[in-house]
PDB file of C-alpha atoms (C1' of nucleotides) in Angstrom:
ATOM      1  CA  MET A   1      29.425   9.869  10.200  1.00  0.00           C
ATOM      2  CA  PRO A   2      31.209  12.626  11.707  1.00  0.00           C
ATOM      3  CA  GLU A   3      30.351  13.525  15.788  1.00  0.00           C
ATOM      4  CA  LEU A   4      32.541  15.522  18.294  1.00  0.00           C
ATOM      5  CA  PRO A   5      36.659  14.652  17.599  1.00  0.00           C
ATOM      6  CA  GLU A   6      35.194  14.966  14.114  1.00  0.00           C
ATOM      7  CA  ILE A   7      34.728  18.077  14.188  1.00  0.00           C
ATOM      8  CA  GLU A   8      36.252  19.341  16.821  1.00  0.00           C
ATOM      9  CA  THR A   9      39.510  18.319  14.496  1.00  0.00           C
ATOM     10  CA  VAL A  10      37.700  19.950  11.368  1.00  0.00           C
ATOM     11  CA  SER A  11      37.575  23.065  13.570  1.00  0.00           C
ATOM     12  CA  ARG A  12      41.569  22.674  14.148  1.00  0.00           C
ATOM     13  CA  ALA A  13      42.582  22.371  10.602  1.00  0.00           C
ATOM     14  CA  LEU A  14      40.562  24.176   9.670  1.00  0.00           C
ATOM     15  CA  ARG A  15      41.121  27.399  12.161  1.00  0.00           C
ATOM     16  CA  PRO A  16      44.823  28.589  11.079  1.00  0.00           C
ATOM     17  CA  ASN A  17      44.171  28.272   6.974  1.00  0.00           C
ATOM     18  CA  ILE A  18      40.696  30.067   7.374  1.00  0.00           C
ATOM     19  CA  THR A  19      41.119  32.585  10.286  1.00  0.00           C
ATOM     20  CA  GLY A  20      42.230  36.434   8.356  1.00  0.00           C
ATOM     21  CA  LEU A  21      40.935  35.337   5.170  1.00  0.00           C
ATOM     22  CA  THR A  22      37.796  37.923   3.834  1.00  0.00           C
ATOM     23  CA  VAL A  23      34.651  37.194   2.202  1.00  0.00           C
ATOM     24  CA  GLN A  24      34.162  37.687  -1.785  1.00  0.00           C
ATOM     25  CA  GLN A  25      30.761  35.320  -2.099  1.00  0.00           C
ATOM     26  CA  VAL A  26      27.874  33.445  -0.956  1.00  0.00           C
ATOM     27  CA  VAL A  27      27.178  30.170  -2.871  1.00  0.00           C
ATOM     28  CA  LYS A  28      24.081  28.291  -2.152  1.00  0.00           C
ATOM     29  CA  ARG A  29      23.569  25.787  -4.725  1.00  0.00           C
ATOM     30  CA  ARG A  30      20.659  23.880  -2.460  1.00  0.00           C
ATOM     31  CA  GLU A  31      17.653  26.206  -0.291  1.00  0.00           C
ATOM     32  CA  LYS A  32      17.417  23.265   1.642  1.00  0.00           C
ATOM     33  CA  LEU A  33      19.511  20.846   4.054  1.00  0.00           C
ATOM     34  CA  ARG A  34      17.777  19.954   7.035  1.00  0.00           C
ATOM     35  CA  MET A  35      16.882  22.899   7.542  1.00  0.00           C
ATOM     36  CA  PRO A  36      17.165  26.002   4.707  1.00  0.00           C
ATOM     37  CA  ILE A  37      20.336  27.696   4.572  1.00  0.00           C
ATOM     38  CA  PRO A  38      20.130  31.283   5.383  1.00  0.00           C
ATOM     39  CA  ASN A  39      21.200  33.712   2.652  1.00  0.00           C
ATOM     40  CA  LEU A  40      23.816  34.949   3.634  1.00  0.00           C
ATOM     41  CA  GLU A  41      25.588  37.884   1.153  1.00  0.00           C
ATOM     42  CA  PHE A  42      25.902  40.550   4.521  1.00  0.00           C
ATOM     43  CA  LEU A  43      28.976  38.167   5.346  1.00  0.00           C
ATOM     44  CA  VAL A  44      30.668  39.188   1.874  1.00  0.00           C
ATOM     45  CA  GLY A  45      33.883  41.975   2.447  1.00  0.00           C
ATOM     46  CA  GLN A  46      33.323  39.779   6.065  1.00  0.00           C
ATOM     47  CA  THR A  47      37.455  38.675   7.717  1.00  0.00           C
ATOM     48  CA  VAL A  48      36.884  35.575   9.548  1.00  0.00           C
ATOM     49  CA  LEU A  49      38.430  35.285  13.200  1.00  0.00           C
ATOM     50  CA  GLY A  50      38.544  32.036  13.878  1.00  0.00           C
ATOM     51  CA  THR A  51      36.769  29.052  14.304  1.00  0.00           C
ATOM     52  CA  ASP A  52      35.194  26.910  17.359  1.00  0.00           C
ATOM     53  CA  ARG A  53      32.448  24.324  18.752  1.00  0.00           C
ATOM     54  CA  ARG A  54      29.616  24.142  20.196  1.00  0.00           C
ATOM     55  CA  SER A  55      28.562  20.327  20.173  1.00  0.00           C
ATOM     56  CA  LYS A  56      28.400  19.213  16.835  1.00  0.00           C
ATOM     57  CA  TYR A  57      28.035  22.550  14.941  1.00  0.00           C
ATOM     58  CA  LEU A  58      31.799  24.134  13.831  1.00  0.00           C
ATOM     59  CA  ILE A  59      31.495  27.460  14.078  1.00  0.00           C
ATOM     60  CA  ILE A  60      33.209  29.701  11.985  1.00  0.00           C
ATOM     61  CA  ASN A  61      33.227  33.300  13.742  1.00  0.00           C
ATOM     62  CA  PHE A  62      33.060  36.775  12.146  1.00  0.00           C
ATOM     63  CA  GLU A  63      33.177  40.596  14.316  1.00  0.00           C
ATOM     64  CA  HIS A  64      29.210  40.729  13.729  1.00  0.00           C
ATOM     65  CA  GLY A  65      27.916  36.848  14.520  1.00  0.00           C
ATOM     66  CA  GLN A  66      28.689  33.073  13.775  1.00  0.00           C
ATOM     67  CA  LEU A  67      27.940  30.381  11.447  1.00  0.00           C
ATOM     68  CA  LEU A  68      27.264  27.131  12.789  1.00  0.00           C
ATOM     69  CA  VAL A  69      27.995  24.411  10.240  1.00  0.00           C
ATOM     70  CA  HIS A  70      26.500  20.716  11.238  1.00  0.00           C
ATOM     71  CA  LEU A  71      27.710  18.332   8.882  1.00  0.00           C
ATOM     72  CA  GLY A  72      24.861  15.659   9.791  1.00  0.00           C
ATOM     73  CA  MET A  73      26.334  12.919   8.705  1.00  0.00           C
ATOM     74  CA  SER A  74      27.403  12.423   5.497  1.00  0.00           C
ATOM     75  CA  GLY A  75      28.989  16.104   5.229  1.00  0.00           C
ATOM     76  CA  PHE A  76      32.238  17.438   5.593  1.00  0.00           C
ATOM     77  CA  LEU A  77      34.530  20.715   4.538  1.00  0.00           C
ATOM     78  CA  HIS A  78      36.689  20.960   1.828  1.00  0.00           C
ATOM     79  CA  TRP A  79      38.828  23.328  -0.052  1.00  0.00           C
ATOM     80  CA  ALA A  80      38.040  24.021  -3.539  1.00  0.00           C
ATOM     81  CA  SER A  81      39.859  26.106  -6.038  1.00  0.00           C
ATOM     82  CA  PRO A  82      37.771  27.990  -8.459  1.00  0.00           C
ATOM     83  CA  THR A  83      38.613  25.865 -11.366  1.00  0.00           C
ATOM     84  CA  ASP A  84      37.840  22.447  -9.203  1.00  0.00           C
ATOM     85  CA  GLU A  85      34.562  21.065 -10.781  1.00  0.00           C
ATOM     86  CA  VAL A  86      31.629  21.508  -8.423  1.00  0.00           C
ATOM     87  CA  GLY A  87      30.939  18.214  -6.895  1.00  0.00           C
ATOM     88  CA  LYS A  88      26.661  16.825  -7.719  1.00  0.00           C
ATOM     89  CA  HIS A  89      26.738  17.242  -3.823  1.00  0.00           C
ATOM     90  CA  ASP A  90      28.788  20.488  -3.239  1.00  0.00           C
ATOM     91  CA  HIS A  91      25.493  22.093  -1.373  1.00  0.00           C
ATOM     92  CA  TRP A  92      26.782  25.387  -0.113  1.00  0.00           C
ATOM     93  CA  GLU A  93      30.618  27.801  -0.545  1.00  0.00           C
ATOM     94  CA  MET A  94      32.294  30.788   1.039  1.00  0.00           C
ATOM     95  CA  ARG A  95      34.324  32.218  -1.838  1.00  0.00           C
ATOM     96  CA  PHE A  96      37.806  34.025  -0.378  1.00  0.00           C
ATOM     97  CA  THR A  97      38.870  36.849  -2.011  1.00  0.00           C
ATOM     98  CA  ASP A  98      42.521  35.160  -2.125  1.00  0.00           C
ATOM     99  CA  GLY A  99      40.619  32.755  -5.116  1.00  0.00           C
ATOM    100  CA  GLN A 100      40.255  29.703  -1.930  1.00  0.00           C
ATOM    101  CA  ILE A 101      36.738  28.580  -2.180  1.00  0.00           C
ATOM    102  CA  LEU A 102      35.335  26.453   1.418  1.00  0.00           C
ATOM    103  CA  ARG A 103      32.494  24.097   0.171  1.00  0.00           C
ATOM    104  CA  LEU A 104      29.952  22.113   1.914  1.00  0.00           C
ATOM    105  CA  ARG A 105      29.605  18.674   0.501  1.00  0.00           C
ATOM    106  CA  ASP A 106      26.455  16.438   1.955  1.00  0.00           C
ATOM    107  CA  HIS A 107      24.914  13.512   0.318  1.00  0.00           C
ATOM    108  CA  ARG A 108      22.694  12.840   1.999  1.00  0.00           C
ATOM    109  CA  ARG A 109      21.713  16.445   3.565  1.00  0.00           C
ATOM    110  CA  PHE A 110      21.501  15.988   7.013  1.00  0.00           C
ATOM    111  CA  GLY A 111      24.166  18.809   7.915  1.00  0.00           C
ATOM    112  CA  CYS A 112      22.492  22.221   8.146  1.00  0.00           C
ATOM    113  CA  VAL A 113      24.329  26.394   8.023  1.00  0.00           C
ATOM    114  CA  LEU A 114      22.468  28.304  10.527  1.00  0.00           C
ATOM    115  CA  TRP A 115      23.934  32.216  11.340  1.00  0.00           C
ATOM    116  CA  GLN A 116      23.500  33.678  14.972  1.00  0.00           C
ATOM    117  CA  PRO A 117      24.006  36.963  15.399  1.00  0.00           C
ATOM    118  CA  LYS A 118      26.758  38.883  17.922  1.00  0.00           C
ATOM    119  CA  ASP A 119      25.725  38.009  21.560  1.00  0.00           C
ATOM    120  CA  THR A 120      22.676  36.133  20.406  1.00  0.00           C
ATOM    121  CA  ILE A 121      22.361  32.472  21.301  1.00  0.00           C
ATOM    122  CA  HIS A 122      20.435  29.887  18.088  1.00  0.00           C
ATOM    123  CA  ASP A 123      17.456  28.558  18.862  1.00  0.00           C
ATOM    124  CA  ALA A 124      18.926  24.860  17.553  1.00  0.00           C
ATOM    125  CA  LEU A 125      21.651  25.514  20.441  1.00  0.00           C
ATOM    126  CA  THR A 126      19.048  27.143  23.582  1.00  0.00           C
ATOM    127  CA  HIS A 127      18.337  23.264  24.680  1.00  0.00           C
ATOM    128  CA  LEU A 128      21.921  22.039  24.659  1.00  0.00           C
ATOM    129  CA  GLY A 129      23.419  20.039  27.365  1.00  0.00           C
ATOM    130  CA  PRO A 130      27.516  21.024  28.718  1.00  0.00           C
ATOM    131  CA  GLU A 131      30.092  20.171  27.261  1.00  0.00           C
ATOM    132  CA  PRO A 132      31.478  16.159  28.007  1.00  0.00           C
ATOM    133  CA  LEU A 133      34.997  18.040  27.949  1.00  0.00           C
ATOM    134  CA  GLU A 134      35.220  20.788  29.623  1.00  0.00           C
ATOM    135  CA  GLU A 135      35.981  20.512  34.074  1.00  0.00           C
ATOM    136  CA  ALA A 136      32.203  21.321  34.193  1.00  0.00           C
ATOM    137  CA  PHE A 137      31.506  17.961  33.517  1.00  0.00           C
ATOM    138  CA  THR A 138      30.998  16.733  36.697  1.00  0.00           C
ATOM    139  CA  THR A 139      29.628  13.406  38.257  1.00  0.00           C
ATOM    140  CA  GLU A 140      27.744  16.389  40.175  1.00  0.00           C
ATOM    141  CA  ILE A 141      26.248  17.306  36.887  1.00  0.00           C
ATOM    142  CA  LEU A 142      25.344  14.017  34.906  1.00  0.00           C
ATOM    143  CA  LYS A 143      23.683  13.255  37.772  1.00  0.00           C
ATOM    144  CA  GLN A 144      21.211  16.478  37.964  1.00  0.00           C
ATOM    145  CA  GLN A 145      20.726  16.145  33.862  1.00  0.00           C
ATOM    146  CA  ILE A 146      19.993  12.348  34.016  1.00  0.00           C
ATOM    147  CA  GLY A 147      17.342  13.401  37.097  1.00  0.00           C
ATOM    148  CA  LYS A 148      14.922  11.545  37.203  1.00  0.00           C
ATOM    149  CA  LYS A 149      15.080   9.051  34.082  1.00  0.00           C
ATOM    150  CA  GLY A 150      14.372   6.052  33.668  1.00  0.00           C
ATOM    151  CA  SER A 151      14.849   4.969  29.914  1.00  0.00           C
ATOM    152  CA  PRO A 152      18.268   3.307  29.116  1.00  0.00           C
ATOM    153  CA  ILE A 153      20.945   4.889  29.937  1.00  0.00           C
ATOM    154  CA  LYS A 154      23.328   4.843  27.156  1.00  0.00           C
ATOM    155  CA  THR A 155      19.516   6.460  24.731  1.00  0.00           C
ATOM    156  CA  VAL A 156      19.852   9.397  27.953  1.00  0.00           C
ATOM    157  CA  ILE A 157      23.747   9.863  26.635  1.00  0.00           C
ATOM    158  CA  MET A 158      22.675  10.360  23.187  1.00  0.00           C
ATOM    159  CA  ASP A 159      20.375  13.142  24.135  1.00  0.00           C
ATOM    160  CA  ALA A 160      21.674  16.651  23.419  1.00  0.00           C
ATOM    161  CA  SER A 161      20.123  18.135  26.110  1.00  0.00           C
ATOM    162  CA  VAL A 162      21.266  15.685  28.991  1.00  0.00           C
ATOM    163  CA  VAL A 163      25.291  16.073  27.022  1.00  0.00           C
ATOM    164  CA  VAL A 164      26.261  16.411  23.629  1.00  0.00           C
ATOM    165  CA  GLY A 165      28.129  15.030  21.396  1.00  0.00           C
ATOM    166  CA  VAL A 166      27.984  11.771  22.486  1.00  0.00           C
ATOM    167  CA  GLY A 167      26.611   9.544  19.192  1.00  0.00           C
ATOM    168  CA  ASN A 168      25.701   6.233  18.537  1.00  0.00           C
ATOM    169  CA  ILE A 169      29.559   4.732  18.417  1.00  0.00           C
ATOM    170  CA  TYR A 170      30.211   6.999  21.218  1.00  0.00           C
ATOM    171  CA  ALA A 171      27.891   5.725  23.794  1.00  0.00           C
ATOM    172  CA  ASN A 172      28.317   3.037  22.424  1.00  0.00           C
ATOM    173  CA  GLU A 173      32.330   2.221  23.964  1.00  0.00           C
ATOM    174  CA  ALA A 174      31.834   5.074  26.159  1.00  0.00           C
ATOM    175  CA  LEU A 175      29.390   2.205  28.347  1.00  0.00           C
ATOM    176  CA  PHE A 176      31.797  -0.554  27.427  1.00  0.00           C
ATOM    177  CA  HIS A 177      34.423   1.142  28.901  1.00  0.00           C
ATOM    178  CA  SER A 178      32.453   2.304  32.084  1.00  0.00           C
ATOM    179  CA  LYS A 179      31.815  -1.970  32.350  1.00  0.00           C
ATOM    180  CA  ILE A 180      27.593  -0.833  32.225  1.00  0.00           C
ATOM    181  CA  ASP A 181      24.704  -2.279  30.378  1.00  0.00           C
ATOM    182  CA  PRO A 182      23.501  -0.286  27.825  1.00  0.00           C
ATOM    183  CA  HIS A 183      20.125  -1.987  28.523  1.00  0.00           C
ATOM    184  CA  SER A 184      20.444  -0.139  32.567  1.00  0.00           C
ATOM    185  CA  LYS A 185      17.301   2.489  33.504  1.00  0.00           C
ATOM    186  CA  ALA A 186      19.608   5.882  33.828  1.00  0.00           C
ATOM    187  CA  SER A 187      18.359   6.733  37.549  1.00  0.00           C
ATOM    188  CA  ASP A 188      19.039   3.083  38.645  1.00  0.00           C
ATOM    189  CA  LEU A 189      22.943   4.628  38.600  1.00  0.00           C
ATOM    190  CA  SER A 190      24.690   5.003  41.182  1.00  0.00           C
ATOM    191  CA  ASP A 191      27.625   7.741  41.917  1.00  0.00           C
ATOM    192  CA  ALA A 192      30.261   6.081  41.406  1.00  0.00           C
ATOM    193  CA  HIS A 193      28.779   4.009  38.073  1.00  0.00           C
ATOM    194  CA  LEU A 194      27.963   7.415  36.832  1.00  0.00           C
ATOM    195  CA  GLU A 195      31.137   8.685  37.954  1.00  0.00           C
ATOM    196  CA  LYS A 196      32.507   5.888  35.734  1.00  0.00           C
ATOM    197  CA  LEU A 197      30.587   6.977  32.644  1.00  0.00           C
ATOM    198  CA  VAL A 198      31.946  10.299  32.814  1.00  0.00           C
ATOM    199  CA  ILE A 199      34.978   9.172  32.476  1.00  0.00           C
ATOM    200  CA  ALA A 200      34.647   6.931  30.394  1.00  0.00           C
ATOM    201  CA  ILE A 201      32.953   9.564  28.059  1.00  0.00           C
ATOM    202  CA  LYS A 202      35.748  11.552  28.312  1.00  0.00           C
ATOM    203  CA  PHE A 203      37.831   9.206  27.555  1.00  0.00           C
ATOM    204  CA  VAL A 204      36.468   7.549  23.912  1.00  0.00           C
ATOM    205  CA  LEU A 205      36.291  11.371  23.092  1.00  0.00           C
ATOM    206  CA  SER A 206      39.201  12.390  24.061  1.00  0.00           C
ATOM    207  CA  GLU A 207      40.734   9.772  22.413  1.00  0.00           C
ATOM    208  CA  GLY A 208      38.355  10.430  19.194  1.00  0.00           C
ATOM    209  CA  ILE A 209      40.386  13.750  18.599  1.00  0.00           C
ATOM    210  CA  ARG A 210      43.918  12.059  19.429  1.00  0.00           C
ATOM    211  CA  LEU A 211      43.210   9.607  16.539  1.00  0.00           C
ATOM    212  CA  GLY A 212      41.722  12.729  14.330  1.00  0.00           C
ATOM    213  CA  GLY A 213      38.231  11.740  14.210  1.00  0.00           C
ATOM    214  CA  ALA A 214      38.816   7.873  13.999  1.00  0.00           C
ATOM    215  CA  THR A 215      35.284   7.143  13.830  1.00  0.00           C
ATOM    216  CA  LEU A 216      35.097   8.569  10.269  1.00  0.00           C
ATOM    217  CA  ARG A 217      34.327   5.061   7.925  1.00  0.00           C
ATOM    218  CA  ASP A 218      32.043   5.571   5.747  1.00  0.00           C
ATOM    219  CA  TYR A 219      33.871   8.803   5.001  1.00  0.00           C
ATOM    220  CA  HIS A 220      36.134   9.002   1.663  1.00  0.00           C
ATOM    221  CA  SER A 221      38.171   6.519   2.818  1.00  0.00           C
ATOM    222  CA  VAL A 222      42.197   8.564   2.796  1.00  0.00           C
ATOM    223  CA  ASP A 223      44.929   5.822   3.473  1.00  0.00           C
ATOM    224  CA  GLY A 224      44.434   3.750   6.934  1.00  0.00           C
ATOM    225  CA  SER A 225      41.485   5.729   8.146  1.00  0.00           C
ATOM    226  CA  ASP A 226      39.096   2.393   8.439  1.00  0.00           C
ATOM    227  CA  GLY A 227      42.647   0.657  10.027  1.00  0.00           C
ATOM    228  CA  LEU A 228      41.817   3.537  13.622  1.00  0.00           C
ATOM    229  CA  PHE A 229      38.469   3.013  13.212  1.00  0.00           C
ATOM    230  CA  ALA A 230      38.835  -0.511  13.246  1.00  0.00           C
ATOM    231  CA  GLN A 231      41.337   0.227  16.130  1.00  0.00           C
ATOM    232  CA  PHE A 232      38.967   2.290  17.974  1.00  0.00           C
ATOM    233  CA  THR A 233      36.522   0.256  18.956  1.00  0.00           C
ATOM    234  CA  LYS A 234      35.508  -2.110  21.066  1.00  0.00           C
ATOM    235  CA  VAL A 235      31.960  -3.168  20.945  1.00  0.00           C
ATOM    236  CA  TYR A 236      30.550  -1.210  18.024  1.00  0.00           C
ATOM    237  CA  GLY A 237      30.053  -2.731  14.626  1.00  0.00           C
ATOM    238  CA  ARG A 238      31.595  -6.093  16.274  1.00  0.00           C
ATOM    239  CA  ALA A 239      28.848  -8.470  16.921  1.00  0.00           C
ATOM    240  CA  GLY A 240      28.859 -11.871  16.834  1.00  0.00           C
ATOM    241  CA  GLN A 241      32.783 -11.618  17.487  1.00  0.00           C
ATOM    242  CA  GLU A 242      35.157 -12.402  20.114  1.00  0.00           C
ATOM    243  CA  CYS A 243      35.106  -9.365  23.401  1.00  0.00           C
ATOM    244  CA  LEU A 244      38.775  -8.159  23.284  1.00  0.00           C
ATOM    245  CA  VAL A 245      38.671  -8.579  27.069  1.00  0.00           C
ATOM    246  CA  CYS A 246      36.926 -11.717  27.972  1.00  0.00           C
ATOM    247  CA  LYS A 247      36.251 -13.199  24.487  1.00  0.00           C
ATOM    248  CA  SER A 248      32.444 -13.612  25.321  1.00  0.00           C
ATOM    249  CA  THR A 249      30.059 -12.860  22.149  1.00  0.00           C
ATOM    250  CA  ILE A 250      29.283  -9.611  22.205  1.00  0.00           C
ATOM    251  CA  GLN A 251      25.952  -8.334  21.651  1.00  0.00           C
ATOM    252  CA  SER A 252      23.988  -6.271  19.518  1.00  0.00           C
ATOM    253  CA  GLU A 253      20.436  -5.125  19.674  1.00  0.00           C
ATOM    254  CA  MET A 254      18.335  -2.234  18.452  1.00  0.00           C
ATOM    255  CA  LEU A 255      17.495  -0.134  21.363  1.00  0.00           C
ATOM    256  CA  GLY A 256      16.230   2.956  20.497  1.00  0.00           C
ATOM    257  CA  GLN A 257      16.476   3.146  16.920  1.00  0.00           C
ATOM    258  CA  ARG A 258      20.211   2.796  17.180  1.00  0.00           C
ATOM    259  CA  ASN A 259      22.084  -0.428  16.723  1.00  0.00           C
ATOM    260  CA  THR A 260      23.347  -1.033  20.605  1.00  0.00           C
ATOM    261  CA  PHE A 261      26.866  -2.983  20.720  1.00  0.00           C
ATOM    262  CA  TRP A 262      28.301  -4.040  24.088  1.00  0.00           C
ATOM    263  CA  CYS A 263      30.030  -7.449  26.172  1.00  0.00           C
ATOM    264  CA  PRO A 264      27.538  -9.235  28.455  1.00  0.00           C
ATOM    265  CA  LYS A 265      30.370 -10.340  30.667  1.00  0.00           C
ATOM    266  CA  CYS A 266      31.472  -7.569  31.067  1.00  0.00           C
ATOM    267  CA  GLN A 267      28.618  -5.027  31.401  1.00  0.00           C
ATOM    268  CA  LYS A 268      26.581  -5.578  34.100  1.00  0.00           C
ATOM    269  CA  LYS A 269      22.979  -4.683  34.064  1.00  0.00           C
ATOM    270  CA  ILE A 270      22.874  -2.113  37.381  1.00  0.00           C
ATOM    271  CA  VAL A 271      19.283  -2.219  38.442  1.00  0.00           C
ATOM    272  CA  LYS A 272      18.850  -0.230  42.290  1.00  0.00           C
ATOM    273  CA  LYS A 273      16.529  -2.433  44.914  1.00  0.00           C
ATOM    274  CA  THR A 274      13.900  -1.264  46.216  1.00  0.00           C
ATOM    275  CA  SER A 275      13.173  -2.894  48.904  1.00  0.00           C
ATOM    276  CA  GLY A 276      12.087  -2.038  52.928  1.00  0.00           C
ATOM    277  CA  LYS A 277      13.499   0.826  54.157  1.00  0.00           C
ATOM    278  CA  GLY A 278      16.447   3.382  51.569  1.00  0.00           C
ATOM    279  CA  SER A 279      17.017   1.843  48.777  1.00  0.00           C
ATOM    280  CA  LYS A 280      20.791   0.035  47.737  1.00  0.00           C
ATOM    281  CA  GLN A 281      21.695  -0.402  44.486  1.00  0.00           C
ATOM    282  CA  LYS A 282      22.706  -4.321  43.919  1.00  0.00           C
ATOM    283  CA  ILE A 283      24.519  -4.957  40.411  1.00  0.00           C
ATOM    284  CA  LYS A 284      22.668  -7.931  38.922  1.00  0.00           C
ATOM    285  CA  LYS A 285      24.559 -10.067  36.362  1.00  0.00           C
TER     286      LYS A 285
ATOM    287  C1'  DA B   1       6.772  16.067  31.370  1.00  0.00           C
ATOM    288  C1'  DC B   2       8.350  12.546  29.597  1.00  0.00           C
ATOM    289  C1'  DG B   3       8.807   8.121  26.585  1.00  0.00           C
ATOM    290  C1'  DT B   4       9.019   6.255  22.173  1.00  0.00           C
ATOM    291  C1'  DG B   5       8.837   5.714  17.296  1.00  0.00           C
ATOM    292  C1'  DA B   6       8.586   7.549  13.032  1.00  0.00           C
ATOM    293  C1'  DT B   7      11.181  10.490   9.629  1.00  0.00           C
ATOM    294  C1'  DC B   8      14.384  13.089   6.618  1.00  0.00           C
ATOM    295  C1'  DC B   9      18.029  11.911   2.704  1.00  0.00           C
ATOM    296  C1'  DT B  10      21.166   8.202  -0.685  1.00  0.00           C
ATOM    297  C1'  DG B  11      24.968   5.362  -1.445  1.00  0.00           C
ATOM    298  C1'  DG B  12      26.625   1.322  -0.775  1.00  0.00           C
ATOM    299  C1'  DA B  13      26.134  -3.624   1.163  1.00  0.00           C
ATOM    300  C1'  DA B  14      23.216  -7.018   0.843  1.00  0.00           C
ATOM    301  C1'  DG B  15      19.857 -10.599  -0.238  1.00  0.00           C
ATOM    302  C1'  DC B  16      17.831 -12.437  -4.200  1.00  0.00           C
TER     303       DC B  16
ATOM    304  C1'  DT C   1      24.392  -9.883 -13.437  1.00  0.00           C
ATOM    305  C1'  DG C   2      21.440  -6.677 -12.358  1.00  0.00           C
ATOM    306  C1'  DC C   3      17.460  -5.571  -9.392  1.00  0.00           C
ATOM    307  C1'  DT C   4      15.181  -4.744  -4.485  1.00  0.00           C
ATOM    308  C1'  DT C   5      15.184  -4.097  -0.073  1.00  0.00           C
ATOM    309  C1'  DC C   6      17.812  -1.895   3.813  1.00  0.00           C
ATOM    310  C1'  DC C   7      21.167  -0.290   7.058  1.00  0.00           C
ATOM    311  C1'  DA C   8      23.144   4.298   8.662  1.00  0.00           C
ATOM    312  C1'  DG C   9      23.027   8.548  11.688  1.00  0.00           C
ATOM    313  C1'  DG C  10      20.804  13.318  14.385  1.00  0.00           C
ATOM    314  C1'  DA C  11      17.537  15.992  15.192  1.00  0.00           C
ATOM    315  C1'  DT C  12      12.862  17.186  15.185  1.00  0.00           C
ATOM    316  C1'  DC C  13       8.365  16.317  15.242  1.00  0.00           C
ATOM    317  C1'  DA C  14       3.705  13.462  16.828  1.00  0.00           C
ATOM    318  C1'  DC C  15       1.292  10.998  19.466  1.00  0.00           C
ATOM    319  C1'  DG C  16       0.931   8.178  23.588  1.00  0.00           C
TER     320       DG C  16
END
DNA sequence: ACGTGATCCTGGAAGC
DNA sequence: TGCTTCCAGGATCACG
């Protein structure tokens, strides 16, 4: 389940190895992932200038544009040599003139490969909200993005048009760290709550990156990755277990079709009271 | 305009 | 043991 920290980790790891390589061949073994893979034969002879990330898209830079690779939830890139066997779910690859092959494997096929010509923005990226780890992502910006949205705050922060890169695991964890009940209506949050939430989102994503993408749970288990995942999550996947802070039982429930975990004691449901003149924020148990 | 929920896909876990 | 059912997830689309 690659989320923002995993993509950032992949981008950083890939950069020194791929930069400067020249494409010899592009091989498409399956036409359709989540979206059709475009024909990219025009990349032959072009040299990789570097890698980047926008939202959960890995960006591979070329002189005439950018290759956007989304790993969906089960996708990953791996290096191969010409003699390596092609896996059942190796759907696409770039071969370079030095003999290395970069393969996209994605058994659930939720990923996609897109091309974005220079100085244009692909349709898939136009509606995206701010990057959570940039300084420009502030309490004020989050407040603007939320506007009058009355949905549960957890659903709202997972909406990529509000802020990108906050997947289910990080949404659960960020709400735990900010002590906000996931059911709270987004528009009911005060500036103080939003400030805590912004700090928590930045914190959990940064921690994810620091741990090299800790949430690679159903990833091919490289030794120790499971341990990192368990060490990272305070509420996600811990329904029925003790809260690590207060020992209350962690609750779980489907919210917005996603499994949601929270501590009923540490996390308070926020309800805005609109009695009489003006409105006051009140924290309700 | 906004909110909700179905859909895509498949390996592995859980249940019978 | 072997079969079936369920679950995970992000993005998109249809509908109310």
